[in-house]
GROMACS .gro file of C-alpha atoms in nm:
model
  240
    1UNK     CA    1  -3.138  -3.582   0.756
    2UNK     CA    2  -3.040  -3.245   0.523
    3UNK     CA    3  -2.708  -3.255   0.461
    4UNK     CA    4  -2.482  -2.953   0.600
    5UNK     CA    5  -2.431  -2.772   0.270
    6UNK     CA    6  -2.090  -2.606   0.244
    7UNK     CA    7  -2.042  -2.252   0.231
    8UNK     CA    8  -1.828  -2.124  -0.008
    9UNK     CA    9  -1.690  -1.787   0.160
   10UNK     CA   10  -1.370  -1.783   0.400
   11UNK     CA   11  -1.270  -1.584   0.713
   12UNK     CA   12  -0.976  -1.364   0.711
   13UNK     CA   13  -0.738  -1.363   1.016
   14UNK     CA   14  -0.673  -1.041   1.089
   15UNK     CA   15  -0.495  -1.065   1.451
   16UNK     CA   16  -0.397  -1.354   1.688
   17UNK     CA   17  -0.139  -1.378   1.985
   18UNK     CA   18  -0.156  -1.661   2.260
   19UNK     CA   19  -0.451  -1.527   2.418
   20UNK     CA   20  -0.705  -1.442   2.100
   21UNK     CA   21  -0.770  -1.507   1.720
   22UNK     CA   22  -0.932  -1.202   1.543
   23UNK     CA   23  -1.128  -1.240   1.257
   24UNK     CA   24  -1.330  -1.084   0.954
   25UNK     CA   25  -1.642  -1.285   0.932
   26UNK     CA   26  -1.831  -1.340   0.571
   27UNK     CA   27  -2.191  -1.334   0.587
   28UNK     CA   28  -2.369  -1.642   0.601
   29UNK     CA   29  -2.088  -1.821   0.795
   30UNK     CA   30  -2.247  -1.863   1.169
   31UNK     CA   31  -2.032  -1.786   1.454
   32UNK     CA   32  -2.088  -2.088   1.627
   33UNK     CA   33  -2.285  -2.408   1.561
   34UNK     CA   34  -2.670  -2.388   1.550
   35UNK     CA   35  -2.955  -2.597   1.377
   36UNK     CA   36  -2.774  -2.751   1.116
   37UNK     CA   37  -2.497  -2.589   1.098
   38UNK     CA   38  -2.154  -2.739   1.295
   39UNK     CA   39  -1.863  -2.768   1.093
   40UNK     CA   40  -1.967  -2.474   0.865
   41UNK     CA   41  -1.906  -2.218   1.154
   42UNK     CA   42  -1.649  -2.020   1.255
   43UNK     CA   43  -1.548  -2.181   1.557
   44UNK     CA   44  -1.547  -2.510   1.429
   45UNK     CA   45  -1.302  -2.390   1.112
   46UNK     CA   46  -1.137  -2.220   1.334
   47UNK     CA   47  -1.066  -2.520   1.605
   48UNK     CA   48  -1.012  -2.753   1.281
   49UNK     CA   49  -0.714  -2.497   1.172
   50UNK     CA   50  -0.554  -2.452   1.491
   51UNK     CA   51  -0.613  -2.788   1.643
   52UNK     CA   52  -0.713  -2.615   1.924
   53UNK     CA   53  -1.044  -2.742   2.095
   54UNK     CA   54  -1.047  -2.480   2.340
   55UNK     CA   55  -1.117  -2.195   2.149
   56UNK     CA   56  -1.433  -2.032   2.171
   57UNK     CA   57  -1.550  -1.660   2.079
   58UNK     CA   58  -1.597  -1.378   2.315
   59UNK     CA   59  -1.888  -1.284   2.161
   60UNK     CA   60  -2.150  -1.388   1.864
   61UNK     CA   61  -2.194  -1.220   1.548
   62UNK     CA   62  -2.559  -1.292   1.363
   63UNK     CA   63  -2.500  -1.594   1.078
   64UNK     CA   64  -2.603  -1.287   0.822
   65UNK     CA   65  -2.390  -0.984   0.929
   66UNK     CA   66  -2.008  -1.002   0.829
   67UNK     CA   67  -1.795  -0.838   1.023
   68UNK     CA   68  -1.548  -0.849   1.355
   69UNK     CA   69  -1.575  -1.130   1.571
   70UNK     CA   70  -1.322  -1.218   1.843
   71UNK     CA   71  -1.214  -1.542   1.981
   72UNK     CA   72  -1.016  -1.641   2.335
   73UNK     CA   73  -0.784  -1.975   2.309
   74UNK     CA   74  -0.686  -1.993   2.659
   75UNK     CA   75  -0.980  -2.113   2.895
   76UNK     CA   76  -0.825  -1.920   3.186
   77UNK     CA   77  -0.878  -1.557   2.983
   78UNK     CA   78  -1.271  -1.662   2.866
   79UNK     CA   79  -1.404  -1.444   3.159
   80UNK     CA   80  -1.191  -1.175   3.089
   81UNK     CA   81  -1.259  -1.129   2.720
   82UNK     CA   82  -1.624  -1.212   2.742
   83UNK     CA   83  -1.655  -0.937   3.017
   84UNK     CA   84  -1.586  -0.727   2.804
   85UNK     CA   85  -1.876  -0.747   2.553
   86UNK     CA   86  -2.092  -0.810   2.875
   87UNK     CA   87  -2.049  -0.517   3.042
   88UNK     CA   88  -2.032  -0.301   2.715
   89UNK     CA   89  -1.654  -0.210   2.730
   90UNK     CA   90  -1.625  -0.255   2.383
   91UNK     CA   91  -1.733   0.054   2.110
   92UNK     CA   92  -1.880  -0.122   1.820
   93UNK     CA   93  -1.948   0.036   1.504
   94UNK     CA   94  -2.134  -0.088   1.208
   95UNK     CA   95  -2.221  -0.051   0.811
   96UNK     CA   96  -2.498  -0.118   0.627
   97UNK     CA   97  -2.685  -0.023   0.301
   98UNK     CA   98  -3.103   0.086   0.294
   99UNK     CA   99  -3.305   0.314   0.159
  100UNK     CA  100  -3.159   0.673   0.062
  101UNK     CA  101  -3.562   0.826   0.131
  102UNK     CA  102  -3.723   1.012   0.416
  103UNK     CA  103  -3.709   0.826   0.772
  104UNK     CA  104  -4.062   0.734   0.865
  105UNK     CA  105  -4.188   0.837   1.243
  106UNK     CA  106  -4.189   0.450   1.439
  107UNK     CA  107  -4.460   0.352   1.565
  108UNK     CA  108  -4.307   0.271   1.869
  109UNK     CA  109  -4.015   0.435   2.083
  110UNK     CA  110  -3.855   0.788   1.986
  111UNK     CA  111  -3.654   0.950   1.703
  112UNK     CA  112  -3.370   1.266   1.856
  113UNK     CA  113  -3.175   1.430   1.593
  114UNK     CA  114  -2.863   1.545   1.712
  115UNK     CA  115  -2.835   1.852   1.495
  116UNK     CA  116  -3.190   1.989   1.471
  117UNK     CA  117  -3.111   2.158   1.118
  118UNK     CA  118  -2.993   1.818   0.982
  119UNK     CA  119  -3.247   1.458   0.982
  120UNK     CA  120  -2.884   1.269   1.048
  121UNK     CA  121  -2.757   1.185   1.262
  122UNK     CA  122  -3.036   1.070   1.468
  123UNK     CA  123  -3.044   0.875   1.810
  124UNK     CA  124  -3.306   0.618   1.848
  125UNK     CA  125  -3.435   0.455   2.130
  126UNK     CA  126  -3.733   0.194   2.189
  127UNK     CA  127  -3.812  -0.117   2.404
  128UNK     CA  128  -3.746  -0.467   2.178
  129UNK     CA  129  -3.834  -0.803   2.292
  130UNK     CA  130  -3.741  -1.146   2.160
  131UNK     CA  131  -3.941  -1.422   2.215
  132UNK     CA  132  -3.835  -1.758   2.180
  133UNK     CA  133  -3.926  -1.972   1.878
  134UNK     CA  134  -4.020  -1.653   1.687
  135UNK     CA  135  -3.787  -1.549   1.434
  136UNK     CA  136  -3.869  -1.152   1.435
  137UNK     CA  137  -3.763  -0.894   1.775
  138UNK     CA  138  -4.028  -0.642   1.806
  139UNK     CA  139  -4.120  -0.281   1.923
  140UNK     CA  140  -4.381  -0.217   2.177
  141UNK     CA  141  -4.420   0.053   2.447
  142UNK     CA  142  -4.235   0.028   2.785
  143UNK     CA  143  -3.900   0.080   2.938
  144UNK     CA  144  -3.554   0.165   2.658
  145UNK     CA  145  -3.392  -0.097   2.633
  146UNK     CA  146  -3.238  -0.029   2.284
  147UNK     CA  147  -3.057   0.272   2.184
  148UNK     CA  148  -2.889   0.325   1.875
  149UNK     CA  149  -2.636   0.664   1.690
  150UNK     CA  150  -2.755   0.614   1.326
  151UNK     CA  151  -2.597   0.863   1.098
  152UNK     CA  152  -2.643   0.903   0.701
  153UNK     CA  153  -2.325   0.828   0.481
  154UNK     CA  154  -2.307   1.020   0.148
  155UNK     CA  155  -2.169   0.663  -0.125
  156UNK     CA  156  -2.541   0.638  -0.321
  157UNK     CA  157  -2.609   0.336  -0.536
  158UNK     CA  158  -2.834   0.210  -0.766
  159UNK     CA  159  -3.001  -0.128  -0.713
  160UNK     CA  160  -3.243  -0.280  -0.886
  161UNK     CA  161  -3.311   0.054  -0.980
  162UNK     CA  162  -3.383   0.237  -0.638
  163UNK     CA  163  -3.126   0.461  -0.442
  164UNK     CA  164  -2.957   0.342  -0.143
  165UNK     CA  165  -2.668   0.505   0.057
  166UNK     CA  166  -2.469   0.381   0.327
  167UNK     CA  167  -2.545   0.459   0.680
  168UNK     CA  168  -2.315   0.414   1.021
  169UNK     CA  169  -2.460   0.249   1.288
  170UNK     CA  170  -2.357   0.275   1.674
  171UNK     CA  171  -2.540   0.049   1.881
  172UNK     CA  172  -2.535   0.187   2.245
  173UNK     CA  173  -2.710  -0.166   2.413
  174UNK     CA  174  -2.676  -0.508   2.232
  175UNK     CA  175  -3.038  -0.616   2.197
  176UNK     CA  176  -3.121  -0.938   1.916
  177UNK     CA  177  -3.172  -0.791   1.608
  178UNK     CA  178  -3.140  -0.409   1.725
  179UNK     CA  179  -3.000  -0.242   1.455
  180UNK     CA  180  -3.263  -0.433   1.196
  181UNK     CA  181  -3.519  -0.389   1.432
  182UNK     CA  182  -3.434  -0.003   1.409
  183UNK     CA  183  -3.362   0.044   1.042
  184UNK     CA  184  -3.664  -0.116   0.964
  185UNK     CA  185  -3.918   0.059   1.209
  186UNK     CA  186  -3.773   0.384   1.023
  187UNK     CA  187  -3.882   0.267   0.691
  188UNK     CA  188  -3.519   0.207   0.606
  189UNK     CA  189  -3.514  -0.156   0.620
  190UNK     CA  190  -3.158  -0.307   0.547
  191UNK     CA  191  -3.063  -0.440   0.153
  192UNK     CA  192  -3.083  -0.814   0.193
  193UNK     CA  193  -3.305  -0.849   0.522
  194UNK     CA  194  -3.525  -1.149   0.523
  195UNK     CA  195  -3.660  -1.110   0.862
  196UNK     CA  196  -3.751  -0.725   0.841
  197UNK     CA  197  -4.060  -0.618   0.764
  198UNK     CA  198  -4.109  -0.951   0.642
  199UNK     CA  199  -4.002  -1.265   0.700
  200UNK     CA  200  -3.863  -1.436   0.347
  201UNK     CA  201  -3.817  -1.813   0.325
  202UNK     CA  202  -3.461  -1.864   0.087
  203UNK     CA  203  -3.279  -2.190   0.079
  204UNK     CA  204  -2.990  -2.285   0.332
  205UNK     CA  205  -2.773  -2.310   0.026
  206UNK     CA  206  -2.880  -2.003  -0.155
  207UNK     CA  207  -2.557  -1.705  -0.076
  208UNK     CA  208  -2.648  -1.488  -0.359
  209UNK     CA  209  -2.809  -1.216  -0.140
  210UNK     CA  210  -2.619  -1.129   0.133
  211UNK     CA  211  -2.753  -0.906   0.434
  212UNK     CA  212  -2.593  -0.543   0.324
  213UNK     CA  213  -2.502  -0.533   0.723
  214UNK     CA  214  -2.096  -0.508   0.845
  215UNK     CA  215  -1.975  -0.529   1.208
  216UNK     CA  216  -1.697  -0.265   1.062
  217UNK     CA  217  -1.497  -0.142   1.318
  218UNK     CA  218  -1.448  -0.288   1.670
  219UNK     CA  219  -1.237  -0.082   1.985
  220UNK     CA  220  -1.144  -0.239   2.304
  221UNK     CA  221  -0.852  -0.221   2.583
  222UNK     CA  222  -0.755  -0.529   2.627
  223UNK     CA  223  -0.755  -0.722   2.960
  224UNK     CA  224  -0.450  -0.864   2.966
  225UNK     CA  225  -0.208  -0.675   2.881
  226UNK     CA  226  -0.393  -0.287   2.886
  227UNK     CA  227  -0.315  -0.227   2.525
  228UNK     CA  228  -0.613  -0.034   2.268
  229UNK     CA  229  -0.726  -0.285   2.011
  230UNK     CA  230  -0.860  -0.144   1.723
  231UNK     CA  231  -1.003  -0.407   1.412
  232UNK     CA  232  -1.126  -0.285   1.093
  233UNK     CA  233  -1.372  -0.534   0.820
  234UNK     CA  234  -1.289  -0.535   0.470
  235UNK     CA  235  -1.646  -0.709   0.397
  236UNK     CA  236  -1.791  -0.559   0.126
  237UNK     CA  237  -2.161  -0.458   0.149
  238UNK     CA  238  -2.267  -0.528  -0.171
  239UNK     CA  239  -2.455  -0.817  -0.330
  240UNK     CA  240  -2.202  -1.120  -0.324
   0.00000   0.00000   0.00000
């Protein structure tokens, strides 16, 4: 049996109250326990600190993405909070580093630019499926069921010698891997991606390349009480 390996990066809480614990996830740490990872999750640090067995997240965050992720203590106020994400009542925006070059036409799906005069920022829309057992979504023709704001940031960076730049994400439906998926079908594939275009084996244990994607900025009303909840990431995007 492999051995869990520990991961040496911490959550920050950055909001809790009786009903929910708000926190700033690293990448790498999984939101809840999957394939070999259980104690090495979120929820499972997060029940361990509290003592409370009860908790359990409103919504999942991808192992690799850092970022916002919300968490309900009270079983009575699961529904409510997980409604929320459910029914897309929540306005998530995201961060990530690529390529600072021209976007390439998709092969799949469609490409609006808001501002005609300007490439960003640019709406994109396409049909992704995920199948089970395979590890990469994918674009083929058919109804929208992904739609995502994607505008151009100006904070260029050298690595490894090539330009990237930061670029703001706003996914508009919550498909598996949607924002990758779109990046990547742009020719703008994300700093860090081992799924997209190509799938790179690394080892469990091996944090030195981080996916250059942050869940930055999460707004809400919340359901109990009616007040705006705003959360902000400090997770870097560079290279740990």
């Amino acid at each position: 049996m492999t051995e869990e390996p520990h991961i040496p990066l911490e959550y920050e809480v950055l909001y809790e109250d009786a009903g929910i614990i708000v926190i700033d996830k690293p990448h790498f740490l999984a939101t809840t326990p999957r394939g070999m990872w259980y104690r090495e999750t979120a929820l499972i640090r997060l029940r361990e600190q509290y003592g409370e067995p009860d908790i359990v997240p409103a919504h999942r965050l991808d192992r690799l993405t850092a970022g916002i992720v919300v968490f309900v203590r009270k079983p009575e106020l699961r529904g409510a909070y997980q409604m929320l994400f459910q029914n897309h009542r929540t306005v998530k925006t995201y961060e990530c580093l690529a390529p600072l070059a021209p976007e390439r036409r998709p092969r799949y799906g469609t490409v609006e630019r808001v501002d005609r005069a300007h490439p960003f920022p640019l709406l994109r829309r396409s049909h992704i499926n995920k199948d089970r057992g395979r590890l990469q979504a994918y674009e083929t023709p058919g109804i929208v069921n992904a739609q995502t704001l994607i505008e151009r940031g100006s904070a260029v960076r050298h690595i490894d010698g090539k330009p990237y730049v930061n670029y703001v994400l706003h996914p508009l439906t919550g498909k598996t891997h949607q924002l990758r998926v779109h990046m990547n079908a742009l020719d703008l594939p994300i700093l860090g991606d081992d799924f997209y275009p190509r799938v790179i084996e690394r080892a469990y244990d091996d944090f030195a390349r981080p996916l250059a994607l942050v869940a930055r900025e999460l707004r809400f009303t919340d359901p109990v009480d009616g007040t705006p909840r705003v959360f902000v990431s400090s997770m870097a995007l560079d290279r740990a």
